[in-house]
Backbone as numpy.savetxt, mean C-alpha at the origin, in Angstrom:
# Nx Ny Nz CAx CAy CAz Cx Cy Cz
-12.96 -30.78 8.20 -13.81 -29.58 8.20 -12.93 -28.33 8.20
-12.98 -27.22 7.37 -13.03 -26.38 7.53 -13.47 -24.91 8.70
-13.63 -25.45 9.03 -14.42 -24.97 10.42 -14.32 -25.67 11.55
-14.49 -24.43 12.65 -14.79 -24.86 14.34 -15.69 -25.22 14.71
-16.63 -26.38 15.20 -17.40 -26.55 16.07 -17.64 -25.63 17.07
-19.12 -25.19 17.71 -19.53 -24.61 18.66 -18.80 -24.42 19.21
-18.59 -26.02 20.35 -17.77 -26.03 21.23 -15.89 -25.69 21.41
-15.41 -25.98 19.85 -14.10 -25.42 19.60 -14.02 -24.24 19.89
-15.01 -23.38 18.90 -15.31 -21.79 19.01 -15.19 -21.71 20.63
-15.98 -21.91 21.62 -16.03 -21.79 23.01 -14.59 -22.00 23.51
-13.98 -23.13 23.37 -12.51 -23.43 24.03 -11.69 -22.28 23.53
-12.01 -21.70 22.03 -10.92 -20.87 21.67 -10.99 -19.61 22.44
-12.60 -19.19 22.19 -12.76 -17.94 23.25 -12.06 -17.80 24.50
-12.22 -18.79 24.97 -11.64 -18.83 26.58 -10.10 -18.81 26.66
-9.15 -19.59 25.32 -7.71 -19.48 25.46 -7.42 -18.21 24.99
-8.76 -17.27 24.27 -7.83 -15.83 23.66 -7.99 -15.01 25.08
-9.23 -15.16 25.96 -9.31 -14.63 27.20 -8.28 -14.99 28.13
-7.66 -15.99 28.05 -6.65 -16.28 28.81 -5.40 -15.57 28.36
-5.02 -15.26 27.21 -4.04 -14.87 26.64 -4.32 -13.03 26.74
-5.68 -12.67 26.49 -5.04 -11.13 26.84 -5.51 -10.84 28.22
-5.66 -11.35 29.68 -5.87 -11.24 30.89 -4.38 -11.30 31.15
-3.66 -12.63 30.52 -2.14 -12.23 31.08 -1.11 -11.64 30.39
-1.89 -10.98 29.34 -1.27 -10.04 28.56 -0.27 -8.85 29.53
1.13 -8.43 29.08 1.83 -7.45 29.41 1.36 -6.44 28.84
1.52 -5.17 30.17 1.52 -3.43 30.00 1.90 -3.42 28.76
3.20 -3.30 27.96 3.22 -2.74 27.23 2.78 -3.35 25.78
2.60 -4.56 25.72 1.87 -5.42 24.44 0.35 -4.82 24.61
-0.06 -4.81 25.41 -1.41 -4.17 25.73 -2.05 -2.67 25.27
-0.93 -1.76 25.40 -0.66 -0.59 25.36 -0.81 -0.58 23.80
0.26 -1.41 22.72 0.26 -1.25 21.49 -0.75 -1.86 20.80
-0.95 -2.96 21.39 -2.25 -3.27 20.59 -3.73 -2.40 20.91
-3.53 -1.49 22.32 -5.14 -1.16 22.07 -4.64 0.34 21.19
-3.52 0.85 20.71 -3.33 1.77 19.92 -4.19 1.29 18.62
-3.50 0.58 18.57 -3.71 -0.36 16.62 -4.91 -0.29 16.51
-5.85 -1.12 18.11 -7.42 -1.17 17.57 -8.24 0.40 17.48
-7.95 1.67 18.28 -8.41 2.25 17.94 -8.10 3.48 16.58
-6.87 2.90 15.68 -6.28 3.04 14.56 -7.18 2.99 13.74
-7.41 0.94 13.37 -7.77 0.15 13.02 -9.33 0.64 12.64
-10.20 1.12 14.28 -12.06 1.65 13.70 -11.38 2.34 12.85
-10.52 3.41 13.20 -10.59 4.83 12.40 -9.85 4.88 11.07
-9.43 3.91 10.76 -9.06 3.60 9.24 -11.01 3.28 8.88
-11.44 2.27 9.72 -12.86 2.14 8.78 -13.62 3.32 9.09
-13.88 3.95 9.97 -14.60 5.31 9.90 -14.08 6.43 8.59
-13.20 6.78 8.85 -12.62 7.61 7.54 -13.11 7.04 6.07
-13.03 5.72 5.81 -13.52 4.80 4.71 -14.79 5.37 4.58
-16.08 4.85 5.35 -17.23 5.15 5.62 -17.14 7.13 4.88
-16.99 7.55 5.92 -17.06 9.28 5.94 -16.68 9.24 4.02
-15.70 9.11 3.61 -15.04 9.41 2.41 -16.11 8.78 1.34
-16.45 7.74 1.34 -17.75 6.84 0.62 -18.79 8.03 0.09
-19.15 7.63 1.61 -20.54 8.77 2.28 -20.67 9.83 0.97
-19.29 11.00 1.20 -19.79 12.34 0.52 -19.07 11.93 -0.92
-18.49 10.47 -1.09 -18.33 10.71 -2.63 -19.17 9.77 -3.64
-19.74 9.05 -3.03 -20.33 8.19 -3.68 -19.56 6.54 -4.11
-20.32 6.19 -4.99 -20.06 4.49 -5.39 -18.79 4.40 -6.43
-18.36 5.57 -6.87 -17.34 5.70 -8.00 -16.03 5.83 -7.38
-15.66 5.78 -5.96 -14.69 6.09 -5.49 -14.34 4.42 -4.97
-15.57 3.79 -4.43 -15.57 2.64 -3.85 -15.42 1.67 -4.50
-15.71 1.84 -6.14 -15.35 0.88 -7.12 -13.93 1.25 -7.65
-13.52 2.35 -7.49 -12.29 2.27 -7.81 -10.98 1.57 -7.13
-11.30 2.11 -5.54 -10.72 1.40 -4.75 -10.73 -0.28 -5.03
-12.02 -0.63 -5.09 -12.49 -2.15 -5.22 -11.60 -2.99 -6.23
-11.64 -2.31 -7.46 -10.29 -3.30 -8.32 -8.99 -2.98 -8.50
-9.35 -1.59 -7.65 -7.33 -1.86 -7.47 -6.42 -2.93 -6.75
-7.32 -3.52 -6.02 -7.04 -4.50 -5.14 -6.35 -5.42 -5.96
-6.77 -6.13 -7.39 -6.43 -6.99 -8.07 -4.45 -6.40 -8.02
-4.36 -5.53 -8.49 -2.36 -5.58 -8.05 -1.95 -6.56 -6.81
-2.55 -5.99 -5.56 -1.93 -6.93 -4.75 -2.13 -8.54 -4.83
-3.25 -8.98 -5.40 -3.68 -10.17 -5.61 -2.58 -10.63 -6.28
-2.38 -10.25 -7.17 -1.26 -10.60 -8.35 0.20 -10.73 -7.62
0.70 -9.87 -6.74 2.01 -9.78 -6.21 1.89 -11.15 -5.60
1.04 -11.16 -4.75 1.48 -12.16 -3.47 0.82 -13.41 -3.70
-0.30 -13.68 -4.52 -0.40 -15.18 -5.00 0.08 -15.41 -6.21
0.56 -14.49 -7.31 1.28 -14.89 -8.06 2.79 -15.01 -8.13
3.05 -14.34 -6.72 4.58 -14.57 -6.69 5.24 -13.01 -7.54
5.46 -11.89 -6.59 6.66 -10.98 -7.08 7.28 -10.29 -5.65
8.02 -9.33 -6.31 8.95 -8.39 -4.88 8.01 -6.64 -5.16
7.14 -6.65 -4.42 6.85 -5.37 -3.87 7.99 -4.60 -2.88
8.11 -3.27 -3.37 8.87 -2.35 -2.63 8.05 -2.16 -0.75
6.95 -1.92 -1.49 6.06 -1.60 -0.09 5.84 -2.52 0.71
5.42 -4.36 0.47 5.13 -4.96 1.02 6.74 -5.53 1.68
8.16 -5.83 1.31 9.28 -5.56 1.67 9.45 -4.93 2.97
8.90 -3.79 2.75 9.37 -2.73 3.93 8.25 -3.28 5.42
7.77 -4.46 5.25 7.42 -4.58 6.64 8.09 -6.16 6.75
8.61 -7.32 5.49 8.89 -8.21 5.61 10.59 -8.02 5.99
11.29 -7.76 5.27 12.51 -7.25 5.56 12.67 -6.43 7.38
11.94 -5.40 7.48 12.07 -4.97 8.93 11.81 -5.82 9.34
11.15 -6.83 10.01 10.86 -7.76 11.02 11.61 -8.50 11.12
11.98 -8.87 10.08 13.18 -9.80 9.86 15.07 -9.80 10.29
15.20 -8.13 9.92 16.54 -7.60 10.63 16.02 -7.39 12.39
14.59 -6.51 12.72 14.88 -6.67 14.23 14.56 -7.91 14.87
14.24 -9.02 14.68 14.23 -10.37 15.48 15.17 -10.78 15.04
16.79 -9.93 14.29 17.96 -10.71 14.29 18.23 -11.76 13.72
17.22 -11.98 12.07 17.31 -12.80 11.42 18.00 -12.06 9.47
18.27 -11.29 9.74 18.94 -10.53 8.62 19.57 -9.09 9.11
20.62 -8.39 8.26 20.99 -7.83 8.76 20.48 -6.14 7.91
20.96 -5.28 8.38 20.42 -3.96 7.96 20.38 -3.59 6.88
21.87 -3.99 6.56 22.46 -3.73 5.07 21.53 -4.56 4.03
21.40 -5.95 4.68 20.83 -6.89 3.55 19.53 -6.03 3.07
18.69 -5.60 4.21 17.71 -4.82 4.49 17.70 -3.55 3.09
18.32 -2.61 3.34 18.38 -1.70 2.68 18.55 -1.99 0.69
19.71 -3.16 0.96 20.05 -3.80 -0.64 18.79 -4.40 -1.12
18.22 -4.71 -0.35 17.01 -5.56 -1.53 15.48 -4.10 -1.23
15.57 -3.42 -0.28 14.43 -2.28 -0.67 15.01 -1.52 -1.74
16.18 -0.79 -2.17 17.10 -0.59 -3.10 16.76 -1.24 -4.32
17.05 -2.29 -4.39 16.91 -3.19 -6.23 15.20 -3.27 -6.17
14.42 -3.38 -4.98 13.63 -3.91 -5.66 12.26 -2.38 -5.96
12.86 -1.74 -5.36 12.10 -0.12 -5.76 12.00 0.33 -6.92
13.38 0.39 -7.15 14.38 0.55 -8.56 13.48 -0.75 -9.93
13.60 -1.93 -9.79 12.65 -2.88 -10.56 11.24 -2.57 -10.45
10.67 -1.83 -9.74 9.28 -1.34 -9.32 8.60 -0.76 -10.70
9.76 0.23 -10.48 9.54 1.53 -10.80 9.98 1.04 -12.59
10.84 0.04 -12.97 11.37 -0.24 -14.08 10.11 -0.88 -15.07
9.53 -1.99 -13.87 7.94 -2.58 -14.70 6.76 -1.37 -14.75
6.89 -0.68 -13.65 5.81 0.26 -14.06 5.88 1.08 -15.56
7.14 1.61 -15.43 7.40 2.65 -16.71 6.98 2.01 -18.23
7.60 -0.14 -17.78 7.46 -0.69 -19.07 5.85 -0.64 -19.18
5.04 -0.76 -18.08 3.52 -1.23 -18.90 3.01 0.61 -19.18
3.45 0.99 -18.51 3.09 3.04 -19.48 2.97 2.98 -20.74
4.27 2.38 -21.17 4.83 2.31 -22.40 3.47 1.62 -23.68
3.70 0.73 -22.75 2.62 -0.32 -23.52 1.40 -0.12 -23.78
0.68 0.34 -22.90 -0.41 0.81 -22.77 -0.71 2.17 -23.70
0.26 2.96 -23.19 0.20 3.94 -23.98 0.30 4.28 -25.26
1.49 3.18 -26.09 1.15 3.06 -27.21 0.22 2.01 -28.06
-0.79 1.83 -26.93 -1.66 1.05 -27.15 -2.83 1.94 -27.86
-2.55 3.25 -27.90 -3.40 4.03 -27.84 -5.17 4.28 -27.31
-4.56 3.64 -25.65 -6.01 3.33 -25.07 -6.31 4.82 -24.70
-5.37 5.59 -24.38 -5.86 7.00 -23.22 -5.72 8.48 -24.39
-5.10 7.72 -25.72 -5.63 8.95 -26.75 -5.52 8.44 -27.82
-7.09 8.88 -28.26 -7.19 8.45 -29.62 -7.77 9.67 -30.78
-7.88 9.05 -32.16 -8.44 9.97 -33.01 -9.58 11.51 -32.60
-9.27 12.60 -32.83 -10.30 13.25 -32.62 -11.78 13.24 -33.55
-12.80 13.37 -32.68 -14.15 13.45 -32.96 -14.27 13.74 -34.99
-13.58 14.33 -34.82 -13.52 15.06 -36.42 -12.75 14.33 -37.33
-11.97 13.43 -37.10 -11.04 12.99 -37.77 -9.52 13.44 -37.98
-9.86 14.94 -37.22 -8.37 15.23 -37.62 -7.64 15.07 -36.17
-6.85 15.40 -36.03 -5.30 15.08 -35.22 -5.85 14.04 -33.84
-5.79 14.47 -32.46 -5.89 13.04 -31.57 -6.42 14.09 -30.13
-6.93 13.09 -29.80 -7.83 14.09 -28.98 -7.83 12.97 -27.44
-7.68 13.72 -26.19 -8.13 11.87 -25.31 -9.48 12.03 -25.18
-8.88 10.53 -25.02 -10.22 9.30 -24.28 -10.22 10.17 -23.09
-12.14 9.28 -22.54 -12.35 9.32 -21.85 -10.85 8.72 -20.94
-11.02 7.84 -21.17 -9.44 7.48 -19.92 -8.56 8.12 -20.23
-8.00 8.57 -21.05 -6.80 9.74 -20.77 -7.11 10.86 -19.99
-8.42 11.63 -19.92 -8.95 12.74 -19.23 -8.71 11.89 -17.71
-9.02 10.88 -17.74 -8.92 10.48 -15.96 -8.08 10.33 -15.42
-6.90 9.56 -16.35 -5.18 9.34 -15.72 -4.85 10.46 -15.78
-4.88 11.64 -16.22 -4.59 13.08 -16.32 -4.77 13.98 -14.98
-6.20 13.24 -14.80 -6.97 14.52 -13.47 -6.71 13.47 -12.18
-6.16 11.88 -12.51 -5.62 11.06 -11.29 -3.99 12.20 -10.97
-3.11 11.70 -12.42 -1.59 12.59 -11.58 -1.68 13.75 -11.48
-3.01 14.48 -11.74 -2.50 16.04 -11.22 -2.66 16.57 -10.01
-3.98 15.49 -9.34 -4.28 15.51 -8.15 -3.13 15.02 -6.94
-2.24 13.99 -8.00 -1.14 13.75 -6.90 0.09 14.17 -6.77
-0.10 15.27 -8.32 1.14 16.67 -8.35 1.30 17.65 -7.68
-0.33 17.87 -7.40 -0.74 19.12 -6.72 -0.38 18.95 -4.96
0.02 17.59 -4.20 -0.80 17.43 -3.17 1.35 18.40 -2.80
0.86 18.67 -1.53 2.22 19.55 -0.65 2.98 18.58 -0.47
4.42 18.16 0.36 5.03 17.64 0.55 4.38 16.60 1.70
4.41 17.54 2.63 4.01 17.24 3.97 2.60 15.82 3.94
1.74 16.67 2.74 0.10 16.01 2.40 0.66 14.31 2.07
1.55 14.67 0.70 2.13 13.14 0.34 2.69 11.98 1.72
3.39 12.48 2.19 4.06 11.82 3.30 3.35 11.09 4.35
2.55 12.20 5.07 1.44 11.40 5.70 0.16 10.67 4.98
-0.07 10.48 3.60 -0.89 9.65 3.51 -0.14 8.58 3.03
1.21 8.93 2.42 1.97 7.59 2.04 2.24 6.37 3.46
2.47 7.13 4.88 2.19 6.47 6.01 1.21 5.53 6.37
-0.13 6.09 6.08 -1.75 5.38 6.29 -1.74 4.88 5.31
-1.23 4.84 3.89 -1.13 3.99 2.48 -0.60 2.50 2.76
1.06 2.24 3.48 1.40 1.38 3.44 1.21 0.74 5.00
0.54 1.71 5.62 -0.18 0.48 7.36 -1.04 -0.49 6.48
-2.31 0.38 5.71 -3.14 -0.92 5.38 -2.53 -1.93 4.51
-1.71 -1.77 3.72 -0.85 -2.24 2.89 -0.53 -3.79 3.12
0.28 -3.06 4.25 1.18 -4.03 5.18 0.45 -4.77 5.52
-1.10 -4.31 6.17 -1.91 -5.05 7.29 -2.63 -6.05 6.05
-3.01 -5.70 4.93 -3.42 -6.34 3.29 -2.14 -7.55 3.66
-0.73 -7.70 3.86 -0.15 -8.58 3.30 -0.08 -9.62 4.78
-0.62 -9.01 6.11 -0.10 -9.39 7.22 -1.36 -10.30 7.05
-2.79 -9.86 6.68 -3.67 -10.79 6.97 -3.66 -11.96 5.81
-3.14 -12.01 4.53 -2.75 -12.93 4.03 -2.04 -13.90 4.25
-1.16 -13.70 5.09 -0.13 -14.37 5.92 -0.80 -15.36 6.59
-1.85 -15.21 7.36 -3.15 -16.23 8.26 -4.15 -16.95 7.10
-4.09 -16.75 5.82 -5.04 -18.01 5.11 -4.23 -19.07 5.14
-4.77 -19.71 4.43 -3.68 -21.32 4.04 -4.61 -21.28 2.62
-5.60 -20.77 1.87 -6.00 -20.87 0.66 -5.80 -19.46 0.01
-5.80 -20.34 -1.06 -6.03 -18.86 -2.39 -7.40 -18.44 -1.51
-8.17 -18.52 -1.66 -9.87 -17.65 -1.80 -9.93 -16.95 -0.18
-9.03 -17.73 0.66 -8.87 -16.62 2.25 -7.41 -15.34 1.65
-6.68 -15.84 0.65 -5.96 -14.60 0.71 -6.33 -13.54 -0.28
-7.47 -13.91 -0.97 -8.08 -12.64 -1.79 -9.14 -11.78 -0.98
-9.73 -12.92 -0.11 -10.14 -11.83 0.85 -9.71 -11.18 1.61
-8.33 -11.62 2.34 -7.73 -10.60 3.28 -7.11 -9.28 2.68
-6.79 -9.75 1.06 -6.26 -8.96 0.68 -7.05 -7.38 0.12
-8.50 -7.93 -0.44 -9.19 -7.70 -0.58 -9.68 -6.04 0.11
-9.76 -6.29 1.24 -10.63 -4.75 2.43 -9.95 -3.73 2.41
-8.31 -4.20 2.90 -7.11 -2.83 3.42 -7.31 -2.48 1.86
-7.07 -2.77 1.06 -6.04 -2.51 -0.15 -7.43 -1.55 -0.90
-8.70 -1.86 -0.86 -9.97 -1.21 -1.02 -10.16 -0.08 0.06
-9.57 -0.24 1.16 -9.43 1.04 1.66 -8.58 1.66 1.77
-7.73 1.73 1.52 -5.85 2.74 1.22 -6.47 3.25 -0.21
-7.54 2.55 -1.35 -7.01 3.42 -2.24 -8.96 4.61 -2.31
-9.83 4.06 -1.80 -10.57 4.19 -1.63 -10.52 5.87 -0.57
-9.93 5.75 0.42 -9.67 6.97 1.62 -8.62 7.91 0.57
-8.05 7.83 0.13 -7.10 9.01 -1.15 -5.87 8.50 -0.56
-5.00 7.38 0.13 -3.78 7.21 0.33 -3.07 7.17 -0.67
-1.63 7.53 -0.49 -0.66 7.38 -1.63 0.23 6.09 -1.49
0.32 5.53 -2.48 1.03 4.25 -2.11 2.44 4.61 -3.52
3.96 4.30 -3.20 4.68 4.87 -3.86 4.78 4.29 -5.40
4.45 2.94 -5.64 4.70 1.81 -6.67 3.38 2.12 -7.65
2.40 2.10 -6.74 1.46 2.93 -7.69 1.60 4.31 -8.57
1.96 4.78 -7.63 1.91 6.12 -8.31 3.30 6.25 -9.62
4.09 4.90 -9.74 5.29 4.64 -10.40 4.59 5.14 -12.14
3.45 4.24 -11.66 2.65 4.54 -13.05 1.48 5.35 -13.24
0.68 5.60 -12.27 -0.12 6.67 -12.27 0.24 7.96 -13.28
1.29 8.56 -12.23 1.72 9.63 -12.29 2.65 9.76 -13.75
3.73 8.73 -13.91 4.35 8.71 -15.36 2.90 8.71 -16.34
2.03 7.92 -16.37 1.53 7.66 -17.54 0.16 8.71 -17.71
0.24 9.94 -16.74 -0.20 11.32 -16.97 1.02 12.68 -17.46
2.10 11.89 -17.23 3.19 13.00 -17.80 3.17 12.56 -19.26
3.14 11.59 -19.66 3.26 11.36 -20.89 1.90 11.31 -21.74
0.86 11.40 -21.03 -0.35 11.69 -21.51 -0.27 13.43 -22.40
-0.06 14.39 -20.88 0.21 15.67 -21.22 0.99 16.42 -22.11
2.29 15.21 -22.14 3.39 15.79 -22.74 3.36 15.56 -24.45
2.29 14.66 -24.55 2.40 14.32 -26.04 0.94 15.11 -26.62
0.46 15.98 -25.85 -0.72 16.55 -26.60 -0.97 17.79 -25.49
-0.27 18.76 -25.06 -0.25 19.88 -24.42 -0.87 20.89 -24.33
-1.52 20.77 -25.77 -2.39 22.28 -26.03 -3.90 21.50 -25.74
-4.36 19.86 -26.26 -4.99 19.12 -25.87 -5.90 19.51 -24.24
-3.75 18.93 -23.59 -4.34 18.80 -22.25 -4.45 20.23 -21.31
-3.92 21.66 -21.61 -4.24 22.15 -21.22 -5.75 22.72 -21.21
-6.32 22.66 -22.67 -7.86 23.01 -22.90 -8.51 22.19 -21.94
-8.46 21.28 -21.67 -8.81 20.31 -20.81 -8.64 20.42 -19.65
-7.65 21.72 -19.30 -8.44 21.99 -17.87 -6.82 21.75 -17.07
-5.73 20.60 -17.87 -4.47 20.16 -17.00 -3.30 21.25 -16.80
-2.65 21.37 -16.20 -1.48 22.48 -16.33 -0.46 21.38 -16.55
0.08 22.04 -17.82 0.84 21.26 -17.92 2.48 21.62 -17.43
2.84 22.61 -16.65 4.17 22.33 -16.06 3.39 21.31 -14.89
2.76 21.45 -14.05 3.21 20.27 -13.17 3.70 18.75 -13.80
3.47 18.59 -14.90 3.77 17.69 -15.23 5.46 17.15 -15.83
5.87 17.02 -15.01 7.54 16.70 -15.34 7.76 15.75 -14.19
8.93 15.09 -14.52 9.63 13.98 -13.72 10.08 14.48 -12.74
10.72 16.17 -12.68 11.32 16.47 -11.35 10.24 16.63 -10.52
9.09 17.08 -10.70 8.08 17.60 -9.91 7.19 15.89 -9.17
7.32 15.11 -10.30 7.49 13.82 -9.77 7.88 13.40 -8.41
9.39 13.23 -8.75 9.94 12.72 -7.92 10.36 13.48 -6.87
10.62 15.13 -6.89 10.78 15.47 -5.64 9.52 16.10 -5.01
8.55 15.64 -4.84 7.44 16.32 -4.65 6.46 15.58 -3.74
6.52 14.07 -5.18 5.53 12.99 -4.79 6.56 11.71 -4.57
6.74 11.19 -5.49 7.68 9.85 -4.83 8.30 9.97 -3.46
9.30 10.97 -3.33 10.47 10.88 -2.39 9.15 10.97 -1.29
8.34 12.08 -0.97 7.63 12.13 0.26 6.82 10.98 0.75
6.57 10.40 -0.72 5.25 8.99 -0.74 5.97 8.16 0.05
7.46 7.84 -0.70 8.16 6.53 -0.52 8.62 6.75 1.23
9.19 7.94 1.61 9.67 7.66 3.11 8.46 7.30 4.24
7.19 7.98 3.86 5.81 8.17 4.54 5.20 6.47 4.06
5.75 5.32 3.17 6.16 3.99 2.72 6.13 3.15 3.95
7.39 3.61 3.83 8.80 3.06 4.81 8.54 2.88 6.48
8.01 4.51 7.17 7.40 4.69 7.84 5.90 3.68 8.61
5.07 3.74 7.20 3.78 2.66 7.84 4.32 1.43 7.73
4.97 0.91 7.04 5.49 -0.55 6.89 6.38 -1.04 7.57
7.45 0.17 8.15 8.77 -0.58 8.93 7.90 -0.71 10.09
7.50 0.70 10.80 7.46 1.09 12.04 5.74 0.71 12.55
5.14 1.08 11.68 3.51 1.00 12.07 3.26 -0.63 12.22
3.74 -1.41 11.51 2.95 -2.79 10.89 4.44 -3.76 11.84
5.97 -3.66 11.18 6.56 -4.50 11.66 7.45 -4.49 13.23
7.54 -2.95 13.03 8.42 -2.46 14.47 7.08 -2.85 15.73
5.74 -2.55 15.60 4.87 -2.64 16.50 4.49 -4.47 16.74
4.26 -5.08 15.65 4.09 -6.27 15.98 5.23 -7.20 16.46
6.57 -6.68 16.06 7.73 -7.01 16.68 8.13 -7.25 18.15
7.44 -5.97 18.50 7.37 -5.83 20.29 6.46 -6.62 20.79
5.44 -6.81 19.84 4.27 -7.76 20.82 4.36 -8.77 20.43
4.79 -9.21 19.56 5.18 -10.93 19.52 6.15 -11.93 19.47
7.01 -11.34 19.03 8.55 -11.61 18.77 9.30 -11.29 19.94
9.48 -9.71 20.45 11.08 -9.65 21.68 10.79 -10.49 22.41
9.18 -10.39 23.17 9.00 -11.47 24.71 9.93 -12.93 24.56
9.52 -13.28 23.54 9.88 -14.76 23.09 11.70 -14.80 22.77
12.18 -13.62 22.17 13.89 -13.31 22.13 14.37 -13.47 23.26
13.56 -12.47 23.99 14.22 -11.94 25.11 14.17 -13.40 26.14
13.06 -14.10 26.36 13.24 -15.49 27.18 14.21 -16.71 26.79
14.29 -16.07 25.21 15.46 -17.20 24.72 16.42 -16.62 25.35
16.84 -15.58 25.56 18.15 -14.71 25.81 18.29 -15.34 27.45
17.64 -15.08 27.80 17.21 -15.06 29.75 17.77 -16.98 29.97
17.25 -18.19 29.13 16.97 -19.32 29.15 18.35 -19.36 28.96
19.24 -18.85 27.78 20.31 -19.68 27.88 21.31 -19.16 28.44
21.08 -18.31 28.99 22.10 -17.68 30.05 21.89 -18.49 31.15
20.68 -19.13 31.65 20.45 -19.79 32.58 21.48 -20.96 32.16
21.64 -21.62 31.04 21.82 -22.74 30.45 23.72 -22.95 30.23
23.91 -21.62 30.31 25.18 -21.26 30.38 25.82 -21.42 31.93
């Protein structure tokens, strides 16, 4: 069976009651942070829905399919990294450097597949095509949207990027942490499923996304300018420097941040040192 019996359900209740009654101050402390995090990631969801409607919630809804793809089809996410790698150097099972070398190559490869499917896509001529009239090229409906997606994430301040790139890669993380607990495909599309519908759903910035977002509105703009300004785009924001020092760099550290510190540094303390630290204590005894 797939399932608990009543009575299992009952025994389990009682061993999780046993487990947070002799729960420690400070495991206690971090986890009731997380849970009242945790409503307020879904309240904000809710609120944001609320005044925008069903078009925000479906968007969120199949963006989800990326992560599906990473982690049951097997790749190296930059973002999901930054909480597997941290956990891994502080319970003293890799070291910092290793740490840094593979967030390094695999950011860098991120950012290398994103640019390639721009490419592709773009000269797919899905986001501009023929104008109405026949003469020169006019966008699509989807070019007008990848357009008014990177300008919205050209426009945002430094400071704006950073902290939502933070709340971007908690749910992120928490998307790859609850996958971690299926044992099937169809439990890890659902875990994956909620966070990842709400990071993109609430307006978070996630950095790998925006690898292509944001490129494949510079090159939208840049190849039809007079186009995209009638249309409402400015087209200086649109350049690679304004890119990357603006949006990436703030996205990616505000990354780093929800994934090292929010997701792996916090669950580190509550599940992992106790258990270090008694190994530490045990064989000193043993010594």
């Amino acid at each position: 069976m797939n399932f608990f019996t009543p009575a299992q359900v009952a025994a389990n209740a009682c061993s999780a009651g046993k487990t947070k009654a002799e729960m420690g101050l400070l495991p206690m402390i971090i986890l009731g942070i997380l849970a009242g995090v945790f409503i307020g990631f879904g309240a904000n969801l809710a609120t944001v829905v609320g005044a925008d409607g069903g078009s925000k919630f479906l968007f969120g809804a199949v963006f989800s399919i990326g992560l599906m793809l990473v982690v049951i089809g097997g790749a190296e996410l930059f973002t999901g990294n930054n909480m597997f790698l941290a956990i891994c150097a502080l319970n003293g099972q890799t070291s910092w450097g290793s740490v840094l070398y593979n967030w390094t190559i695999v950011f860098f490869t991120n950012f290398a597949g994103s640019l390639l499917l721009v490419y592709i896509i773009f000269w797919g001529m899905y986001w501009i095509g023929p104008a109405a009239d026949g003469a020169g090229l006019a966008l699509t409906a989807h070019g007008a949207k990848a357009a008014a997606i990177a300008q919205g994430k050209l426009s945002l301040t430094w400071s704006s990027a950073f902290f939502r790139g933070i709340c971007c890669n908690w749910l992120v993380c928490m998307a790859v942490w609850l996958a971690l607990t299926a044992k099937d495909t169809i439990g890890k599309i659902f875990a994956i499923f909620f966070p990842i519908m709400g990071f993109v759903t609430s307006g978070f910035e996630h950095s790998v996304a925006n690898m292509f977002f944001i490129p494949m509105g510079i090159t939208i703009v840049n190849k039809v300018p007079g186009l995209a300004a009638a249309a409402g785009f400015d087209p200086a924001l649109f350049t690679y420097g304004n890119f990357i020092m603006n949006n990436l760099i703030p996205v990616t550290l505000g990354n780093i941040v929800g994934g090292a510190f929010f997701v792996a540094f916090l669950y580190y303390m509550v599940y992992l040192r106790p258990a270090k630290i008694a190994a530490q204590k045990n064989a000193g005894v043993s010594a």
